[in-house]
Amino acid sequence: MRAARLATRWANANATKVAKRSVAMRATPYEIVVKGAPPEIQKLGDCPFCHRVLLTMEEMEVPYETKLVDLGNKPDWLLEINPLGKVPVLRTGEKEYMPDSDDICAFLEKEYPDQALGTPDGVKEVGSKVFPSFVAFFKSKDPSDGTEQELLEQLQALNDHLVKAGPFVGGQTICTVDMALAPKLHQLDLVLKKFKDWEVPEEMKAVKKYIALMRERPSFKATHYDDESVYMGWQKKLES
């Protein structure tokens, strides 16, 4: 009995120490460098990879501060911390920086295991081909080149998965895959309506519901950017 009480007391004390350490780790916000919306660079821009990281930090309740950057006129300090000049970039220490949304999200999952979103078995690649299919269709000027059909097939595969496993990619709760997929579907929905008068087919109800559900999450609303900045960004892709 005494041994059991001591074990329980030690476990409770250890849990308290872990909790205090976790709170201390979160006391100082991370600095995250993200795309700013031109021309003023006063608001969040339309990068889906930056959006993924911000969504992750919101959902995991990891404190952060954004540092907006003009990607059309990249400052020297950005090239110093990431010679590729890409965002997002997470500041992890006094002079330590981590680029790439994959690496940043993996870092956060490891750094905050109690708040980690996780990736259920078998869902890591769900929806991974939707975005490249969308880009190909968006840029296509030939209605018969198969890009629309490829996008429809990828969306149908996602819809089938969500019907079986939804409403989110991993089931009833969100996971890391949702953080990557939702910003891309958000932009797909806006951009194809605007530039091609094209929408996700009505029969793909699970995909349409998924987009709506993700847009209603507090994390999504907290990291929202103007539709106009999305249109501006994709207009440049058409002109390039």
mmCIF file of C-alpha atoms in Angstrom:
data_model
loop_
_atom_site.group_PDB
_atom_site.id
_atom_site.type_symbol
_atom_site.label_atom_id
_atom_site.label_comp_id
_atom_site.label_asym_id
_atom_site.label_seq_id
_atom_site.Cartn_x
_atom_site.Cartn_y
_atom_site.Cartn_z
ATOM 1 C CA MET A 1 0.000 0.000 0.000
ATOM 2 C CA ARG A 2 2.762 2.425 1.019
ATOM 3 C CA ALA A 3 4.710 1.596 -2.151
ATOM 4 C CA ALA A 4 1.606 2.217 -4.265
ATOM 5 C CA ARG A 5 1.024 5.593 -2.579
ATOM 6 C CA LEU A 6 4.640 6.598 -3.146
ATOM 7 C CA ALA A 7 4.416 5.560 -6.786
ATOM 8 C CA THR A 8 1.236 7.579 -7.247
ATOM 9 C CA ARG A 9 2.766 10.597 -5.490
ATOM 10 C CA TRP A 10 5.890 10.376 -7.694
ATOM 11 C CA ALA A 11 3.762 10.079 -10.852
ATOM 12 C CA ASN A 12 1.662 13.104 -9.897
ATOM 13 C CA ALA A 13 4.745 15.161 -9.074
ATOM 14 C CA ASN A 14 6.425 14.154 -12.311
ATOM 15 C CA ALA A 15 3.295 15.033 -14.309
ATOM 16 C CA THR A 16 3.259 18.457 -12.640
ATOM 17 C CA LYS A 17 6.893 19.041 -13.574
ATOM 18 C CA VAL A 18 6.223 18.043 -17.173
ATOM 19 C CA ALA A 19 3.204 20.350 -17.319
ATOM 20 C CA LYS A 20 5.204 23.259 -15.877
ATOM 21 C CA ARG A 21 8.037 22.612 -18.341
ATOM 22 C CA SER A 22 5.531 22.473 -21.206
ATOM 23 C CA VAL A 23 4.014 25.810 -20.184
ATOM 24 C CA ALA A 24 7.498 27.330 -19.905
ATOM 25 C CA MET A 25 8.389 26.075 -23.379
ATOM 26 C CA ARG A 26 5.320 27.833 -24.775
ATOM 27 C CA ALA A 27 5.849 31.088 -22.894
ATOM 28 C CA THR A 28 7.911 32.709 -25.666
ATOM 29 C CA PRO A 29 6.130 32.771 -29.033
ATOM 30 C CA TYR A 30 7.876 31.366 -32.060
ATOM 31 C CA GLU A 31 8.608 33.761 -34.883
ATOM 32 C CA ILE A 32 7.281 32.435 -38.179
ATOM 33 C CA VAL A 33 8.203 34.152 -41.443
ATOM 34 C CA VAL A 34 5.291 34.026 -43.890
ATOM 35 C CA LYS A 35 4.130 35.614 -47.116
ATOM 36 C CA GLY A 36 2.565 39.050 -46.805
ATOM 37 C CA ALA A 37 -0.202 40.276 -49.097
ATOM 38 C CA PRO A 38 1.009 42.857 -51.617
ATOM 39 C CA PRO A 39 1.278 45.716 -52.077
ATOM 40 C CA GLU A 40 1.343 46.991 -48.469
ATOM 41 C CA ILE A 41 2.558 43.719 -46.853
ATOM 42 C CA GLN A 42 0.456 44.500 -43.795
ATOM 43 C CA LYS A 43 -1.728 41.378 -43.933
ATOM 44 C CA LEU A 44 -1.219 37.659 -44.340
ATOM 45 C CA GLY A 45 -0.698 36.528 -47.937
ATOM 46 C CA ASP A 46 -2.067 33.546 -49.827
ATOM 47 C CA CYS A 47 0.689 30.904 -49.517
ATOM 48 C CA PRO A 48 -0.933 27.496 -48.745
ATOM 49 C CA PHE A 49 2.325 26.208 -47.234
ATOM 50 C CA CYS A 50 2.487 29.112 -44.791
ATOM 51 C CA HIS A 51 -1.195 28.575 -44.089
ATOM 52 C CA ARG A 52 -0.515 24.928 -43.271
ATOM 53 C CA VAL A 53 2.033 25.841 -40.598
ATOM 54 C CA LEU A 54 -0.156 28.550 -39.084
ATOM 55 C CA LEU A 55 -3.142 26.197 -38.962
ATOM 56 C CA THR A 56 -0.975 23.608 -37.236
ATOM 57 C CA MET A 57 0.230 26.077 -34.624
ATOM 58 C CA GLU A 58 -3.311 27.288 -33.995
ATOM 59 C CA GLU A 59 -4.692 23.765 -33.619
ATOM 60 C CA MET A 60 -1.811 22.729 -31.359
ATOM 61 C CA GLU A 61 -2.092 25.994 -29.383
ATOM 62 C CA VAL A 62 1.571 26.788 -29.896
ATOM 63 C CA PRO A 63 2.114 30.560 -29.505
ATOM 64 C CA TYR A 64 3.615 32.369 -32.471
ATOM 65 C CA GLU A 65 4.158 35.756 -34.014
ATOM 66 C CA THR A 66 4.143 36.253 -37.772
ATOM 67 C CA LYS A 67 6.784 38.197 -39.647
ATOM 68 C CA LEU A 68 5.388 39.192 -43.036
ATOM 69 C CA VAL A 69 7.662 39.298 -46.062
ATOM 70 C CA ASP A 70 7.299 40.666 -49.588
ATOM 71 C CA LEU A 71 8.137 37.743 -51.865
ATOM 72 C CA GLY A 72 8.093 40.072 -54.858
ATOM 73 C CA ASN A 73 10.990 42.014 -53.342
ATOM 74 C CA LYS A 74 12.797 39.573 -51.075
ATOM 75 C CA PRO A 75 14.815 41.314 -48.356
ATOM 76 C CA ASP A 76 18.435 40.371 -47.708
ATOM 77 C CA TRP A 77 17.594 39.049 -44.241
ATOM 78 C CA LEU A 78 15.278 36.413 -45.761
ATOM 79 C CA LEU A 79 18.009 35.204 -48.124
ATOM 80 C CA GLU A 80 20.398 35.046 -45.188
ATOM 81 C CA ILE A 81 18.163 32.720 -43.180
ATOM 82 C CA ASN A 82 16.982 30.758 -46.228
ATOM 83 C CA PRO A 83 19.113 31.161 -49.388
ATOM 84 C CA LEU A 84 16.241 29.749 -51.469
ATOM 85 C CA GLY A 85 14.178 32.778 -50.486
ATOM 86 C CA LYS A 86 11.116 30.643 -49.718
ATOM 87 C CA VAL A 87 8.634 30.724 -46.869
ATOM 88 C CA PRO A 88 7.566 29.617 -44.334
ATOM 89 C CA VAL A 89 10.623 29.817 -42.110
ATOM 90 C CA LEU A 90 10.408 29.108 -38.374
ATOM 91 C CA ARG A 91 12.830 30.674 -35.943
ATOM 92 C CA THR A 92 13.746 27.911 -33.501
ATOM 93 C CA GLY A 93 16.567 29.613 -31.613
ATOM 94 C CA GLU A 94 18.577 32.824 -31.278
ATOM 95 C CA LYS A 95 20.191 32.316 -34.687
ATOM 96 C CA GLU A 96 18.520 29.092 -35.761
ATOM 97 C CA TYR A 97 15.940 28.923 -38.542
ATOM 98 C CA MET A 98 13.999 26.073 -40.110
ATOM 99 C CA PRO A 99 12.508 26.367 -43.614
ATOM 100 C CA ASP A 100 9.983 24.063 -45.326
ATOM 101 C CA SER A 101 6.465 23.375 -44.078
ATOM 102 C CA ASP A 102 7.052 19.597 -43.909
ATOM 103 C CA ASP A 103 10.046 20.014 -41.607
ATOM 104 C CA ILE A 104 8.399 22.703 -39.486
ATOM 105 C CA CYS A 105 5.244 20.665 -38.866
ATOM 106 C CA ALA A 106 7.288 17.549 -38.066
ATOM 107 C CA PHE A 107 9.351 19.622 -35.617
ATOM 108 C CA LEU A 108 6.220 20.902 -33.864
ATOM 109 C CA GLU A 109 4.756 17.393 -33.601
ATOM 110 C CA LYS A 110 7.976 16.183 -31.971
ATOM 111 C CA GLU A 111 8.482 19.245 -29.781
ATOM 112 C CA TYR A 112 4.927 19.164 -28.389
ATOM 113 C CA PRO A 113 3.889 15.497 -28.231
ATOM 114 C CA ASP A 114 0.976 16.169 -25.869
ATOM 115 C CA GLN A 115 -0.538 18.572 -28.387
ATOM 116 C CA ALA A 116 0.469 16.658 -31.514
ATOM 117 C CA LEU A 117 -2.235 16.170 -34.139
ATOM 118 C CA GLY A 118 -0.810 12.872 -35.331
ATOM 119 C CA THR A 119 -1.133 11.023 -38.620
ATOM 120 C CA PRO A 120 -3.367 7.924 -38.488
ATOM 121 C CA ASP A 121 -2.184 4.832 -40.310
ATOM 122 C CA GLY A 122 -2.917 4.728 -43.995
ATOM 123 C CA VAL A 123 -3.879 8.374 -44.554
ATOM 124 C CA LYS A 124 -0.554 10.130 -45.111
ATOM 125 C CA GLU A 125 -0.996 10.285 -48.900
ATOM 126 C CA VAL A 126 -4.739 10.974 -48.958
ATOM 127 C CA GLY A 127 -5.434 13.903 -51.275
ATOM 128 C CA SER A 128 -1.737 14.413 -52.045
ATOM 129 C CA LYS A 129 -2.285 14.468 -55.826
ATOM 130 C CA VAL A 130 -5.178 16.924 -55.790
ATOM 131 C CA PHE A 131 -3.061 20.081 -55.708
ATOM 132 C CA PRO A 132 -0.706 19.237 -58.607
ATOM 133 C CA SER A 133 -3.741 18.142 -60.630
ATOM 134 C CA PHE A 134 -5.443 21.444 -59.833
ATOM 135 C CA VAL A 135 -2.380 23.449 -60.913
ATOM 136 C CA ALA A 136 -2.135 21.539 -64.195
ATOM 137 C CA PHE A 137 -5.819 22.098 -64.968
ATOM 138 C CA PHE A 138 -5.625 25.761 -63.976
ATOM 139 C CA LYS A 139 -2.740 26.416 -66.365
ATOM 140 C CA SER A 140 -4.169 24.324 -69.198
ATOM 141 C CA LYS A 141 -5.492 26.048 -72.311
ATOM 142 C CA ASP A 142 -6.454 22.815 -74.051
ATOM 143 C CA PRO A 143 -9.836 21.372 -72.961
ATOM 144 C CA SER A 144 -8.917 17.983 -74.395
ATOM 145 C CA ASP A 145 -5.523 17.503 -72.724
ATOM 146 C CA GLY A 146 -6.888 15.367 -69.872
ATOM 147 C CA THR A 147 -6.025 17.712 -67.019
ATOM 148 C CA GLU A 148 -9.660 18.249 -66.027
ATOM 149 C CA GLN A 149 -10.292 14.514 -65.989
ATOM 150 C CA GLU A 150 -7.212 13.932 -63.851
ATOM 151 C CA LEU A 151 -8.410 16.507 -61.326
ATOM 152 C CA LEU A 152 -11.868 14.940 -61.249
ATOM 153 C CA GLU A 153 -10.344 11.518 -60.606
ATOM 154 C CA GLN A 154 -8.221 12.819 -57.733
ATOM 155 C CA LEU A 155 -11.171 14.633 -56.184
ATOM 156 C CA GLN A 156 -13.316 11.526 -56.551
ATOM 157 C CA ALA A 157 -10.684 9.438 -54.782
ATOM 158 C CA LEU A 158 -10.648 11.970 -51.950
ATOM 159 C CA ASN A 159 -14.437 12.024 -51.831
ATOM 160 C CA ASP A 160 -14.562 8.226 -51.618
ATOM 161 C CA HIS A 161 -12.122 8.284 -48.711
ATOM 162 C CA LEU A 162 -14.082 10.947 -46.846
ATOM 163 C CA VAL A 163 -17.345 9.055 -47.329
ATOM 164 C CA LYS A 164 -15.799 6.002 -45.669
ATOM 165 C CA ALA A 165 -13.583 7.645 -43.064
ATOM 166 C CA GLY A 166 -14.719 11.269 -42.708
ATOM 167 C CA PRO A 167 -15.693 13.896 -42.048
ATOM 168 C CA PHE A 168 -11.959 14.635 -41.757
ATOM 169 C CA VAL A 169 -9.119 12.731 -43.382
ATOM 170 C CA GLY A 170 -8.391 10.686 -40.260
ATOM 171 C CA GLY A 171 -11.968 10.326 -39.062
ATOM 172 C CA GLN A 172 -13.840 12.372 -36.485
ATOM 173 C CA THR A 173 -10.862 14.495 -35.453
ATOM 174 C CA ILE A 174 -8.372 16.470 -37.494
ATOM 175 C CA CYS A 175 -4.828 15.296 -38.143
ATOM 176 C CA THR A 176 -1.651 16.574 -39.796
ATOM 177 C CA VAL A 177 -2.950 15.680 -43.264
ATOM 178 C CA ASP A 178 -5.897 18.061 -42.865
ATOM 179 C CA MET A 179 -3.482 20.900 -42.130
ATOM 180 C CA ALA A 180 -1.772 20.377 -45.489
ATOM 181 C CA LEU A 181 -4.872 19.578 -47.527
ATOM 182 C CA ALA A 182 -7.372 22.211 -46.372
ATOM 183 C CA PRO A 183 -5.434 25.322 -47.549
ATOM 184 C CA LYS A 184 -4.977 23.765 -50.991
ATOM 185 C CA LEU A 185 -8.642 22.852 -51.362
ATOM 186 C CA HIS A 186 -9.602 26.323 -50.172
ATOM 187 C CA GLN A 187 -7.565 27.884 -52.957
ATOM 188 C CA LEU A 188 -8.715 25.346 -55.539
ATOM 189 C CA ASP A 189 -12.330 26.221 -54.764
ATOM 190 C CA LEU A 190 -11.757 29.977 -55.043
ATOM 191 C CA VAL A 191 -9.443 29.978 -58.041
ATOM 192 C CA LEU A 192 -11.302 27.628 -60.356
ATOM 193 C CA LYS A 193 -14.579 29.465 -59.774
ATOM 194 C CA LYS A 194 -12.910 32.774 -60.525
ATOM 195 C CA PHE A 195 -10.782 31.899 -63.543
ATOM 196 C CA LYS A 196 -12.498 28.876 -65.122
ATOM 197 C CA ASP A 197 -16.086 29.096 -63.915
ATOM 198 C CA TRP A 198 -15.558 25.567 -62.569
ATOM 199 C CA GLU A 199 -16.680 24.055 -59.267
ATOM 200 C CA VAL A 200 -16.256 20.803 -57.408
ATOM 201 C CA PRO A 201 -19.151 18.677 -58.731
ATOM 202 C CA GLU A 202 -22.246 18.627 -56.532
ATOM 203 C CA GLU A 203 -22.156 14.839 -56.309
ATOM 204 C CA MET A 204 -18.843 15.066 -54.437
ATOM 205 C CA LYS A 205 -20.708 16.036 -51.295
ATOM 206 C CA ALA A 206 -18.060 14.790 -48.890
ATOM 207 C CA VAL A 207 -15.388 17.035 -50.413
ATOM 208 C CA LYS A 208 -17.686 20.063 -50.387
ATOM 209 C CA LYS A 209 -18.631 19.368 -46.771
ATOM 210 C CA TYR A 210 -14.962 18.965 -45.865
ATOM 211 C CA ILE A 211 -14.058 22.361 -47.325
ATOM 212 C CA ALA A 212 -16.942 23.984 -45.460
ATOM 213 C CA LEU A 213 -16.052 22.280 -42.151
ATOM 214 C CA MET A 214 -12.412 23.335 -42.333
ATOM 215 C CA ARG A 215 -13.324 26.927 -43.167
ATOM 216 C CA GLU A 216 -15.517 27.066 -40.060
ATOM 217 C CA ARG A 217 -12.780 25.998 -37.670
ATOM 218 C CA PRO A 218 -11.482 28.757 -35.361
ATOM 219 C CA SER A 219 -7.948 27.961 -36.535
ATOM 220 C CA PHE A 220 -8.906 28.613 -40.146
ATOM 221 C CA LYS A 221 -10.664 31.866 -39.317
ATOM 222 C CA ALA A 222 -7.666 33.021 -37.279
ATOM 223 C CA THR A 223 -5.327 32.447 -40.246
ATOM 224 C CA HIS A 224 -7.627 33.619 -43.017
ATOM 225 C CA TYR A 225 -6.364 35.808 -45.856
ATOM 226 C CA ASP A 226 -8.368 37.888 -48.312
ATOM 227 C CA ASP A 227 -9.821 36.179 -51.376
ATOM 228 C CA GLU A 228 -8.423 39.039 -53.450
ATOM 229 C CA SER A 229 -4.871 38.120 -52.479
ATOM 230 C CA VAL A 230 -5.551 34.568 -53.697
ATOM 231 C CA TYR A 231 -6.821 35.845 -57.030
ATOM 232 C CA MET A 232 -3.846 38.179 -57.380
ATOM 233 C CA GLY A 233 -1.375 35.389 -56.688
ATOM 234 C CA TRP A 234 -2.884 32.995 -59.212
ATOM 235 C CA GLN A 235 -3.278 35.720 -61.837
ATOM 236 C CA LYS A 236 0.506 36.109 -61.730
ATOM 237 C CA LYS A 237 0.867 32.378 -62.386
ATOM 238 C CA LEU A 238 -1.229 32.728 -65.494
ATOM 239 C CA GLU A 239 0.961 35.558 -66.721
ATOM 240 C CA SER A 240 4.268 33.849 -65.978
#
